[in-house]
Amino acid sequence: MTYSRRNPLYPAIAEDALPTAGVNASDKIIWVSKVSRWTDRKWVFDGKLVGAGTTTVTCIWDFRLHDGTSLFDPQHSRLLNEAQHFFWSLYSERRVGRQLKSTGAGSIFSGLRRLLKWMVEHNYAGFDELNNRASARFCDLLVDFYAMKADDNDFTDDSGSLGNGTELDEFDQDDAEVSGNDSSEFLSGDGESVDPGDIGGVSPGTFRNSLSVWRYLWEQRFAMSKLGIGPMPEAPFFGRSVNKVSVELATKLPARIPALPDAVAISLMNAAHEFIAMTADDLIELVNGLYQIRGTIPENKPDAPSDTPEVSAFLRNFRFSAIEGALPWHHPLGSRGSSAFDELRRLVDELVDACVITAQGETGMRISELSALLAGVNEQTGLPSCITVRPSKTGMLDLYYLNSKLTKLRPAPVNEEWLLAAAPRGTTELPDAVQAVAVLERLLAPLRALADPEIGQYLIITIGVPRGFPISRSGVTEPNNHLLRLGQKSFARSFVDWHEIPMTEETRPYKKSRGNCIRTHQWRKTYAQYVFQVDKRMLPAIARQFKHLSLAMTEGAYVGTSASLITGVAEFNRNLTSDFFLSRVRGTSSKQEGRLAKLMDQYLPELRKIVEGMDDNEARGTMDTWCRNRDMKIFFHGYGQCIPAIAPLQAQCHKRAQTVHWANKAPNFAHREPSICTGCYLFVAGEQNIDYWTKRYVDNKVIWLKANATGQGNEFRVAKIRADQAKGYLLSLGATLPELEMTYEG
């Protein structure tokens, strides 16, 4: 007997177009809706909502899995059968809660699809294997997924569920809709407020969609048993509610979001510094000149024309500066057919973006914290009034602080300050990060003067007209975090040479999206990373700045009130420490040399027991806990690293300073130097230190060779000892020796 669409075996609900009875698929033709059969690779439902017309939802079962197979392939027949019966039961035999409507089928199906993909990849054969341990692993996957996949447009999938004929991404449009309705700030695991916009729009609501499927599976366990399908064995998430778990996962996310890849961060910071140095003076002169010529627009004529002949002539006749012997950095405005006003507006927007990138990259501040900075100039220092200068505790550095008031998630405004820059005491040239803030002050001053006083008080205002420059106060609006985030992405797309960035697994999403996947929250970890490890690819000014910041941080010179930033730097240090131990245990570390490396080799069997039988996530968490419980922290010295907490009484720097104590967890910074550290029980050098040892080898070898050539070699034997020591480290680390010896001794 055959069944026609006009007489389905299991008729659909009139309102929601979904079946009402149980199903025995066997070999019969069973209609799940007016247009779809049970055996179809796509199930199409058309539900109706009052006032909203018909909403078509398409559930695609034939989606790709991690190994290139499809859920319709024979090896996945059991899982497909269980998934289809479960999905059917939600609408035909709902056991708990209100009756579900077909308009929500797409959201539920996309969450189910993600679960099914995960089950196949991790070898779960059926729903009866999903115990509490499995739910915990799935939660870890979700956090890592949203932490690493920064750009939803970069991870599209041509299969899944569709609403209104639109394909859903791997990230799923419904996730975006949920997070869009749940976009307020929340507290991270360390008690710090988090703006979802800073972490790619991910919020507790984003997780709720994927986790709800687990709750539905538990609620439908009796319906599944009735159909002969093994149900979920226990309530997921150890009995906690989906809402509670969603919030917990969202609070973990900021800690999992990685720093920007070095190649991306350095290219972007270099480009921002170069753009500011090249354009700032010219653009400040242009904006100030434009508003001086315009004068004050009468309040009763807010729509007075802006591009008067005088203004237009000023813009067209302006000649941009040039380095001696080179062409100007930009052609005359309006000389190539475009509007001079629009060209200037684009350049001003790009300069603001460059300043924000520089300030955020070199302070670790959040976008919302930058937006809260107030405008004005300190008459005594000549600096923006949001900047104060104080000497460091040692008196060796001038520390530049940014001051602001934070209001979100606080009962009352709180004064906060961040270390903006550090420079040797008495240096007259301002650090680039300070100059970036000063540029924002000068560049936007005419617009602040035009704005309403409540808006003009802010350092970073928003030009609220789509083109050109505003002529009335209504065209200047308050700081807009969303536009600042978009501006960073736009600047990265335009000024980073993406062809020069190597293609790696780490950089792939950034290259593919040309920077569109950058999250501003990543600057916080990038900052912490460069405080500890200055990269040789940085412009000299940036490298010098981070070296000074590192000195301020590690030597205790930084005594600011920004506890959250200090916490972030300390957290990054702890991550480096646990990664150091884990890489040694797993045998994935690079070559290392030093007494600590030899000590680690002796204790590897004991250390391996700590993470035995664990996957990467579990092992990392366990090793992190092990390090925290013992207050293990790794300290970087340029020429190597040390971990004093391993054996505090053996630290040579403390022995030299006569400050030995069992409670010492950090080195004695005043007495650390290569000659002391390299003989220390707690010292190790790695491949990241090769540049230092190469320079030390060349410098000392040249000194000794020159002295020896004139018969003074014995007087410079210390240089020879240092060169020989550096040579030993280079050979142990697998580095190639410079051909210096051949030149002088060959």
XYZ file of C-alpha atoms in Angstrom:
746
model
C 0.000 0.000 0.000
C 1.275 3.486 -0.821
C 0.550 6.674 1.006
C -0.014 9.969 -0.718
C 0.826 13.447 0.529
C -2.915 14.088 0.859
C -3.302 11.227 3.318
C -0.147 11.034 5.483
C 0.124 8.139 7.912
C 0.879 10.537 10.753
C -1.020 13.765 10.049
C 0.650 17.036 11.027
C -0.644 19.487 13.573
C -2.709 22.043 11.743
C -1.029 24.980 13.481
C 2.586 23.890 13.407
C 2.812 21.391 10.569
C 4.597 18.799 12.721
C 3.515 15.189 13.396
C 1.581 14.187 16.488
C 2.089 10.426 16.703
C 4.971 8.032 17.299
C 6.809 6.592 14.345
C 7.888 3.143 13.299
C 9.974 3.891 10.247
C 10.534 0.249 9.132
C 10.029 0.113 5.382
C 6.854 2.164 5.086
C 6.588 5.545 3.456
C 6.043 7.887 6.351
C 5.366 11.563 5.883
C 6.848 13.833 8.556
C 5.268 16.909 7.004
C 3.229 17.814 3.967
C 6.340 17.805 1.784
C 8.890 15.542 3.507
C 9.148 11.792 4.110
C 10.962 10.074 6.963
C 13.653 8.755 4.616
C 14.324 12.146 2.994
C 17.689 13.741 3.553
C 15.902 17.002 4.320
C 12.854 17.491 6.510
C 10.924 20.636 5.650
C 8.342 22.123 8.007
C 6.269 25.233 7.512
C 4.857 26.600 10.731
C 2.634 29.633 11.040
C 2.794 32.396 13.592
C 0.033 34.942 14.058
C 1.086 38.171 12.388
C 4.289 36.666 10.997
C 3.080 34.574 8.097
C 4.668 31.237 7.265
C 8.157 30.321 8.492
C 9.865 27.492 6.599
C 12.361 25.408 8.563
C 14.546 22.873 6.760
C 16.492 20.259 8.726
C 19.275 18.684 6.670
C 20.311 15.271 7.984
C 22.837 14.628 5.243
C 25.537 16.889 6.701
C 29.283 16.382 6.478
C 31.256 15.007 9.403
C 34.872 15.604 10.420
C 36.161 12.642 8.404
C 34.347 13.599 5.194
C 31.544 11.085 5.660
C 27.846 11.868 5.937
C 25.377 10.974 8.658
C 23.544 9.013 5.920
C 26.526 6.707 5.387
C 25.939 3.108 6.615
C 28.408 3.256 9.507
C 26.342 6.021 11.112
C 22.931 4.381 10.630
C 22.378 3.790 14.341
C 23.107 7.381 15.283
C 20.947 8.719 12.447
C 18.040 6.517 13.525
C 18.322 7.606 17.169
C 18.660 11.272 16.249
C 15.622 11.251 13.958
C 13.444 9.489 16.516
C 14.590 11.874 19.242
C 13.883 14.925 17.109
C 10.482 13.513 16.129
C 9.587 12.768 19.743
C 10.152 16.368 20.782
C 7.111 17.359 18.751
C 5.004 14.197 18.773
C 5.483 12.894 22.313
C 6.809 15.706 24.458
C 7.115 14.391 28.024
C 8.188 17.502 29.967
C 7.347 21.181 29.627
C 5.262 23.012 27.097
C 4.574 21.811 23.573
C 7.313 22.927 21.193
C 6.499 24.828 18.012
C 7.959 24.226 14.607
C 9.286 27.776 14.443
C 11.946 26.734 16.965
C 12.873 23.531 15.145
C 15.798 25.136 13.341
C 17.420 26.260 16.572
C 17.007 22.848 18.214
C 18.225 21.019 15.133
C 21.378 23.121 14.805
C 22.239 22.298 18.419
C 21.533 18.614 17.734
C 23.715 18.722 14.643
C 26.677 20.041 16.605
C 26.202 17.287 19.193
C 26.035 14.594 16.505
C 29.219 15.844 14.860
C 30.981 15.784 18.198
C 29.707 12.264 18.961
C 31.048 10.875 15.689
C 34.411 12.603 16.080
C 34.823 11.286 19.640
C 33.475 7.773 18.960
C 30.168 7.887 20.835
C 27.927 5.305 19.169
C 24.598 6.332 20.692
C 22.791 8.559 23.164
C 23.010 5.903 25.885
C 26.759 6.618 26.127
C 26.283 10.288 26.997
C 27.036 10.319 30.714
C 28.202 13.189 32.920
C 31.813 12.770 31.865
C 30.723 13.112 28.246
C 28.748 16.278 28.996
C 31.813 17.790 30.697
C 33.938 17.027 27.636
C 31.320 18.571 25.370
C 31.359 21.738 27.484
C 35.133 21.954 27.081
C 34.703 21.581 23.336
C 32.223 24.457 23.195
C 34.480 26.825 25.095
C 37.450 25.952 22.886
C 35.255 26.205 19.780
C 34.116 29.746 20.507
C 37.533 30.773 21.800
C 39.385 29.667 18.672
C 36.850 30.201 15.904
C 36.899 33.946 16.094
C 35.035 34.657 12.864
C 31.724 32.955 12.181
C 31.971 33.747 8.490
C 35.188 31.763 8.318
C 33.648 28.468 9.379
C 30.593 28.056 7.201
C 29.023 24.688 6.534
C 26.789 23.846 3.617
C 24.586 21.572 5.654
C 22.334 21.870 8.651
C 19.104 23.648 9.366
C 17.643 26.528 7.449
C 15.098 29.127 8.408
C 13.296 31.156 5.739
C 15.478 29.571 3.103
C 18.777 30.789 4.592
C 21.644 28.386 5.304
C 23.013 28.414 8.838
C 26.731 28.728 9.546
C 28.772 26.277 11.565
C 28.497 28.950 14.243
C 24.753 29.056 13.509
C 22.702 32.159 12.954
C 20.429 31.274 15.820
C 23.447 31.475 18.134
C 23.959 35.004 16.950
C 20.300 35.795 17.511
C 20.425 34.439 21.043
C 23.577 36.317 21.899
C 22.118 39.410 20.335
C 19.324 39.305 22.870
C 21.768 38.576 25.672
C 24.476 41.128 24.963
C 24.895 42.823 28.317
C 28.189 42.627 30.174
C 28.810 39.704 32.505
C 31.527 38.765 34.975
C 34.365 36.476 33.916
C 35.805 33.764 36.106
C 38.221 36.217 37.758
C 35.436 38.672 38.584
C 36.224 41.023 35.707
C 33.408 42.504 33.632
C 33.279 41.238 30.047
C 31.619 42.959 27.117
C 30.406 40.277 24.658
C 31.437 42.586 21.831
C 35.076 42.221 22.894
C 34.941 38.429 22.554
C 33.129 38.135 19.236
C 29.558 38.573 20.499
C 29.622 35.349 22.524
C 27.489 35.425 25.666
C 25.773 32.889 27.951
C 22.924 32.719 25.447
C 25.324 31.478 22.781
C 26.074 28.342 24.783
C 22.455 27.766 25.774
C 21.455 26.627 22.288
C 23.948 23.747 22.165
C 23.437 22.691 25.777
C 19.634 22.612 25.568
C 19.802 19.506 23.388
C 21.281 17.573 26.310
C 18.404 18.670 28.516
C 15.884 17.591 25.878
C 17.575 14.189 25.575
C 17.205 13.659 29.313
C 13.584 14.845 29.354
C 12.730 12.501 26.455
C 14.386 9.422 27.976
C 11.066 7.613 28.522
C 9.875 8.364 25.004
C 13.182 7.043 23.660
C 12.890 3.856 25.721
C 9.368 3.339 24.389
C 10.809 3.401 20.869
C 13.448 0.812 21.784
C 16.298 3.311 21.882
C 18.760 3.389 24.760
C 18.188 6.668 26.632
C 20.711 9.012 28.210
C 21.804 7.212 31.413
C 21.872 10.194 33.801
C 21.003 13.858 34.018
C 23.715 15.816 32.181
C 26.036 18.447 33.672
C 25.952 16.650 37.035
C 22.399 17.827 37.581
C 23.046 21.529 37.023
C 20.640 23.578 34.931
C 21.409 24.597 31.357
C 21.242 28.274 32.309
C 23.770 27.868 35.101
C 26.179 25.886 32.945
C 25.826 28.422 30.105
C 26.861 31.241 32.412
C 29.783 29.192 33.748
C 31.060 28.488 30.240
C 30.708 32.121 29.210
C 32.789 33.190 32.201
C 35.528 30.748 31.164
C 35.661 31.979 27.585
C 37.802 35.118 28.047
C 40.534 32.984 29.622
C 40.507 30.586 26.636
C 40.581 33.200 23.867
C 44.162 33.186 22.570
C 46.453 36.133 22.075
C 46.750 37.359 18.512
C 49.294 35.309 16.554
C 52.686 37.010 16.635
C 52.781 37.516 12.884
C 49.383 39.244 12.935
C 49.832 41.318 16.102
C 53.282 42.581 15.174
C 52.299 43.442 11.600
C 49.241 45.320 12.856
C 51.113 47.204 15.588
C 53.949 48.087 13.217
C 51.463 49.375 10.642
C 49.647 51.481 13.248
C 52.881 53.044 14.521
C 54.065 53.841 11.004
C 50.704 55.349 10.028
C 50.653 57.639 13.080
C 54.224 58.807 12.500
C 53.561 59.494 8.827
C 50.115 61.120 8.907
C 49.359 62.650 12.314
C 50.806 66.149 11.902
C 49.265 66.675 8.457
C 45.818 65.415 9.413
C 45.710 67.441 12.632
C 46.580 70.547 10.610
C 43.880 69.760 8.040
C 41.076 69.160 10.562
C 41.959 72.259 12.572
C 42.226 74.356 9.413
C 38.900 73.092 8.112
C 37.021 74.116 11.262
C 38.851 77.433 11.574
C 37.726 78.403 8.079
C 34.188 77.253 8.709
C 33.951 79.265 11.883
C 30.958 78.856 14.153
C 27.727 77.780 12.482
C 24.793 79.801 13.852
C 22.398 77.689 15.909
C 19.494 78.843 13.729
C 21.266 77.550 10.597
C 22.338 74.022 11.459
C 22.164 72.948 7.826
C 24.430 75.659 6.457
C 26.596 74.373 3.584
C 29.906 72.941 4.757
C 32.027 72.880 1.600
C 32.294 76.599 0.952
C 34.748 77.665 -1.761
C 37.251 78.690 0.932
C 37.104 75.297 2.647
C 37.294 73.371 -0.628
C 40.274 75.414 -1.803
C 42.070 74.854 1.505
C 41.678 71.085 1.217
C 42.618 70.896 -2.477
C 45.683 73.110 -2.097
C 47.097 71.326 0.946
C 50.340 69.477 0.233
C 51.205 66.491 2.364
C 54.619 66.146 3.928
C 57.353 63.940 2.542
C 60.583 62.477 3.779
C 63.531 64.205 2.137
C 64.043 62.843 -1.344
C 60.700 61.019 -1.426
C 57.218 61.764 -2.686
C 54.489 63.045 -0.329
C 52.766 60.230 1.511
C 49.398 61.111 -0.089
C 48.256 62.781 -3.294
C 46.416 66.150 -3.057
C 42.883 65.730 -1.745
C 40.262 65.533 -4.483
C 42.856 65.289 -7.268
C 41.719 61.868 -8.445
C 38.027 62.440 -8.884
C 36.849 61.720 -5.350
C 35.537 64.230 -2.839
C 38.261 65.989 -0.862
C 35.987 65.892 2.188
C 35.429 62.148 1.873
C 39.143 61.462 1.387
C 40.025 63.467 4.482
C 37.293 61.752 6.483
C 38.657 58.326 5.531
C 42.177 59.324 6.555
C 40.982 60.749 9.875
C 39.040 57.561 10.631
C 42.134 55.495 9.842
C 44.295 57.650 12.109
C 41.835 57.203 14.980
C 41.918 53.436 14.374
C 45.734 53.424 14.406
C 45.815 55.353 17.693
C 43.287 53.004 19.301
C 45.264 49.943 18.152
C 48.473 51.420 19.576
C 46.894 52.382 22.888
C 45.096 49.077 23.327
C 47.993 46.937 22.142
C 50.459 48.605 24.514
C 48.244 48.831 27.599
C 46.031 45.740 27.497
C 42.999 47.978 28.080
C 39.563 47.026 26.854
C 37.691 49.070 24.281
C 35.162 50.181 26.897
C 38.001 51.411 29.100
C 39.482 53.444 26.251
C 36.065 54.910 25.481
C 35.773 56.147 29.064
C 38.902 58.332 28.815
C 38.208 62.039 29.257
C 39.546 64.841 27.071
C 41.534 67.906 28.064
C 45.140 69.083 28.351
C 47.224 69.325 31.507
C 48.692 72.836 31.416
C 51.682 71.862 33.551
C 52.823 68.837 31.539
C 51.327 69.661 28.150
C 50.043 66.085 27.998
C 46.405 65.010 27.726
C 44.790 65.394 31.133
C 44.015 61.662 31.233
C 47.783 60.974 31.446
C 49.818 61.328 34.622
C 53.550 60.748 35.027
C 55.220 59.301 38.119
C 58.676 57.883 38.776
C 59.016 54.160 39.335
C 59.837 52.763 42.757
C 63.470 52.375 41.770
C 63.632 55.868 40.279
C 64.988 54.477 37.019
C 61.834 54.918 34.935
C 59.188 57.492 34.162
C 55.823 55.725 34.206
C 52.954 57.144 32.155
C 49.488 56.225 33.406
C 46.086 56.534 31.747
C 43.305 57.554 34.133
C 39.602 56.932 33.681
C 36.360 56.209 35.490
C 34.649 52.856 35.115
C 30.915 52.628 35.655
C 29.610 49.383 34.142
C 28.756 46.591 36.583
C 29.716 48.897 39.448
C 27.390 50.547 41.981
C 29.359 53.800 41.660
C 32.041 55.144 39.289
C 35.489 53.785 40.102
C 38.779 55.534 39.351
C 41.081 53.234 37.422
C 44.494 53.658 35.853
C 46.596 51.661 33.418
C 50.287 51.727 32.658
C 50.455 53.339 29.224
C 54.203 53.563 28.775
C 57.562 53.553 30.512
C 60.762 55.344 29.583
C 64.184 55.899 31.164
C 64.027 58.689 33.716
C 64.493 62.120 32.140
C 63.936 61.052 28.531
C 62.537 64.012 26.589
C 61.042 62.093 23.668
C 57.575 60.789 24.450
C 56.923 57.048 24.009
C 54.825 56.241 20.954
C 51.849 55.077 23.033
C 51.753 58.461 24.793
C 51.974 60.199 21.430
C 49.023 58.136 20.171
C 46.805 59.437 22.990
C 48.093 62.970 22.399
C 47.195 62.654 18.709
C 43.623 61.689 19.623
C 43.423 64.746 21.878
C 44.613 67.168 19.181
C 42.947 65.540 16.169
C 39.432 65.440 17.604
C 39.570 68.727 19.561
C 37.618 70.763 16.941
C 34.877 68.132 16.900
C 34.628 68.092 20.692
C 34.254 71.866 20.658
C 31.322 71.433 18.292
C 29.650 68.711 20.353
C 27.235 68.851 23.239
C 29.297 69.310 26.453
C 28.265 65.906 27.816
C 29.678 64.295 24.685
C 32.638 66.609 24.206
C 34.088 65.571 27.562
C 35.290 62.269 26.073
C 38.664 61.810 24.407
C 37.339 59.559 21.637
C 34.126 60.925 20.181
C 32.212 59.514 17.202
C 31.752 61.403 13.957
C 28.057 60.740 13.529
C 27.651 61.638 9.856
C 28.259 59.019 7.159
C 30.448 61.249 4.971
C 32.563 64.354 5.435
C 32.562 66.269 8.699
C 29.662 67.484 10.856
C 28.649 71.132 10.932
C 26.425 70.969 14.019
C 26.508 69.320 17.426
C 24.049 66.646 16.331
C 26.774 65.241 14.070
C 29.092 64.425 16.982
C 28.053 61.542 19.221
C 29.434 59.696 22.231
C 32.126 56.983 21.943
C 30.897 53.872 20.166
C 32.653 50.633 21.132
C 31.178 48.733 18.196
C 32.535 51.232 15.662
C 35.961 51.149 17.305
C 36.029 47.366 16.947
C 35.010 47.608 13.304
C 37.657 50.272 12.788
C 40.414 47.942 13.964
C 39.282 45.285 11.531
C 39.103 47.816 8.711
C 42.597 49.101 9.478
C 43.962 45.557 9.552
C 42.329 44.785 6.218
C 43.806 47.893 4.578
C 47.278 48.259 6.079
C 48.547 44.803 6.994
C 50.411 43.057 4.173
C 48.568 39.750 4.442
C 50.687 38.190 1.695
C 53.747 38.529 3.936
C 52.148 36.713 6.874
C 52.977 32.991 6.698
C 50.071 30.571 6.412
C 49.906 28.422 9.515
C 47.061 26.793 11.390
C 47.246 29.715 13.808
C 47.145 32.467 11.178
C 44.783 30.793 8.690
C 41.521 32.429 9.853
C 43.190 35.842 10.006
C 44.655 35.581 6.516
C 41.452 34.200 5.056
C 39.311 36.963 6.564
C 42.041 39.636 6.210
C 41.755 40.475 9.875
C 37.987 40.381 10.143
C 38.222 37.737 12.872
C 40.260 39.919 15.234
C 38.659 40.300 18.664
C 39.671 43.321 20.687
C 39.795 41.146 23.827
C 42.825 39.435 22.296
C 44.946 42.535 22.866
C 44.809 41.866 26.602
C 46.651 38.564 26.245
C 48.869 39.867 23.468
C 50.001 42.631 25.804
C 50.763 40.151 28.584
C 52.700 37.996 26.132
C 54.953 40.804 24.930
C 55.625 42.044 28.445
C 57.420 38.715 28.903
C 58.697 38.065 25.398
C 59.714 40.945 23.116
C 59.705 39.839 19.481
C 62.551 40.835 17.166
C 60.074 41.562 14.333
C 58.688 44.566 16.204
C 59.664 48.058 15.206
C 62.495 49.207 17.497
C 60.221 51.710 19.256
C 57.666 49.017 20.096
C 60.308 46.545 21.249
C 61.908 49.222 23.411
C 58.525 50.091 24.905
C 57.743 46.498 25.885
C 61.197 46.064 27.407
C 60.521 49.079 29.627
C 57.057 47.769 30.488
C 58.557 44.397 31.342
C 61.024 46.070 33.673
C 58.219 48.041 35.318
C 56.098 44.923 35.770
C 58.658 42.387 36.904
C 60.713 44.617 39.186
C 57.701 45.864 41.084
C 58.014 49.382 39.709
C 54.419 49.296 38.525
C 52.310 50.125 41.558
C 49.146 51.183 39.765
C 45.635 50.312 40.850
C 44.739 48.226 37.798
C 44.514 44.910 39.596
C 42.702 43.288 36.677
C 45.582 44.046 34.322
C 48.174 42.749 36.769
C 46.000 39.660 37.146
C 45.983 39.214 33.373
C 49.758 39.392 33.162
C 50.107 36.976 36.083
C 47.606 34.609 34.467
C 49.612 34.591 31.251
C 52.734 33.815 33.277
C 50.982 30.876 34.927
C 49.912 29.577 31.522
C 53.494 29.759 30.276
C 54.660 27.901 33.362
C 52.165 25.056 33.040
C 52.886 24.829 29.291
C 56.615 24.600 30.096
C 56.086 21.606 32.372
C 53.517 19.951 30.094
C 55.707 20.232 26.997
C 58.570 18.624 28.912
C 56.316 15.802 30.062
C 54.869 15.211 26.588
C 58.239 15.494 24.860
C 57.105 18.365 22.639
C 59.397 21.073 24.028
C 62.159 22.587 21.937
C 65.805 21.984 22.768
C 66.806 23.322 26.173
C 70.105 23.765 27.986
C 70.859 24.517 31.611
C 70.920 22.852 35.001
C 67.128 23.078 35.304
C 66.719 21.110 32.059
C 68.883 18.321 33.478
C 66.930 18.387 36.743
C 63.658 18.099 34.831
C 64.969 15.042 32.993
C 65.557 13.292 36.326
C 61.992 13.860 37.486
C 60.148 13.259 34.203
C 58.795 9.826 35.261
C 57.186 11.381 38.343
C 55.818 14.331 36.379
C 54.317 12.044 33.737
C 52.199 10.354 36.390
C 50.412 13.664 37.010
C 48.808 13.692 33.542
C 48.902 10.006 32.646
C 45.979 8.894 30.454
C 44.565 12.416 30.022
C 43.706 14.211 26.800
C 45.246 17.621 26.090
C 42.547 19.694 27.810
C 42.490 17.564 30.943
C 46.279 17.421 31.088
C 46.604 21.180 30.732
C 44.065 21.789 33.485
C 45.694 19.269 35.818
C 49.183 20.650 35.227
C 47.898 24.185 35.746
C 46.412 23.172 39.106
C 49.663 21.444 40.056
C 51.642 24.618 39.280
C 49.189 26.903 41.078
C 49.207 24.788 44.226
C 52.997 25.124 44.359
C 53.049 28.765 43.201
C 55.284 27.861 40.276
C 56.061 30.861 38.065
C 58.537 31.132 35.235
C 60.644 34.299 34.951
C 62.179 35.489 31.684
C 65.575 37.162 31.453
C 66.240 37.465 27.707
C 69.071 34.947 27.935
C 66.921 32.270 29.593
C 64.297 31.475 32.195
C 64.168 30.351 35.785
C 61.574 28.931 38.178
C 62.719 29.826 41.712
C 59.768 28.083 43.381
C 61.203 24.672 42.450
C 64.055 25.057 44.952
C 64.080 28.542 46.550
C 67.168 27.847 48.661
C 69.249 27.114 45.536
C 68.708 30.453 43.738
C 72.163 31.894 43.037
C 70.883 35.482 42.760
C 69.531 35.302 46.305
C 72.756 33.718 47.539
C 74.735 36.598 46.027
C 72.362 39.140 47.623
C 72.225 37.224 50.922
C 68.431 37.121 50.691
C 68.010 33.336 50.689
C 64.670 32.241 52.156
C 62.502 29.180 51.684
C 59.504 31.392 50.779
C 61.200 33.111 47.806
C 59.115 32.563 44.667
C 60.847 35.135 42.440
C 64.479 35.930 41.613
C 66.405 38.807 43.141
C 66.200 41.160 40.173
C 69.030 43.408 41.327
C 71.530 40.534 41.179
C 70.433 38.611 38.109
C 72.922 38.580 35.247
C 74.139 35.889 32.832
C 77.299 35.069 34.767
C 75.224 34.317 37.874
C 72.124 32.812 36.286
C 73.885 30.356 33.991
C 75.470 28.635 36.973
C 72.180 28.447 38.833
C 70.391 25.221 39.657
C 67.107 26.813 38.464
C 68.170 28.214 35.061
C 67.298 26.974 31.580
C 67.713 28.449 28.096
C 65.693 27.533 25.023
C 65.496 28.227 21.307
C 63.799 31.572 21.993
C 67.091 32.727 23.553
C 69.312 31.934 20.564
C 69.421 35.574 19.400
C 70.798 36.687 22.748
C 73.496 34.029 22.869
C 74.450 34.673 19.234
C 75.004 38.362 19.943
C 76.888 37.577 23.148
C 79.109 35.152 21.252
C 79.880 37.591 18.427
C 80.503 40.601 20.686
C 82.889 38.811 23.032
C 84.615 36.783 20.323
C 85.398 39.933 18.334
C 86.809 41.624 21.440
C 89.076 38.676 22.208
C 90.231 38.112 18.625
C 91.226 41.759 18.237
C 93.036 41.713 21.564
C 94.768 38.431 20.784
C 95.947 39.744 17.418
C 97.867 42.478 19.252
C 99.269 40.162 21.896
C 96.780 41.181 24.591
C 94.644 38.042 24.551
C 95.437 37.101 28.146
C 94.192 40.471 29.383
C 90.828 39.836 27.711
C 90.401 36.224 28.789
C 87.023 37.085 30.398
C 85.705 37.919 26.928
C 86.996 34.568 25.667
C 85.311 32.728 28.547
C 82.011 34.469 27.760
C 82.335 33.696 24.059
C 83.073 30.038 24.794
C 80.088 29.851 27.129
C 77.807 31.402 24.502
C 79.188 28.975 21.916
C 78.320 26.075 24.201
C 74.733 27.249 24.568
C 74.353 27.786 20.825
C 75.638 24.313 19.997
C 73.447 22.703 22.664
C 70.394 24.507 21.296
C 71.125 23.395 17.742
C 71.977 26.866 16.447
C 74.416 27.573 13.643
C 77.530 29.442 14.751
C 78.323 32.657 12.872
C 81.303 32.291 10.528
C 83.303 34.600 12.734
C 85.969 32.070 13.670
C 86.686 31.309 10.018
C 87.221 35.010 9.310
C 89.729 35.535 12.102
C 91.188 32.104 12.739
C 90.896 30.342 9.422
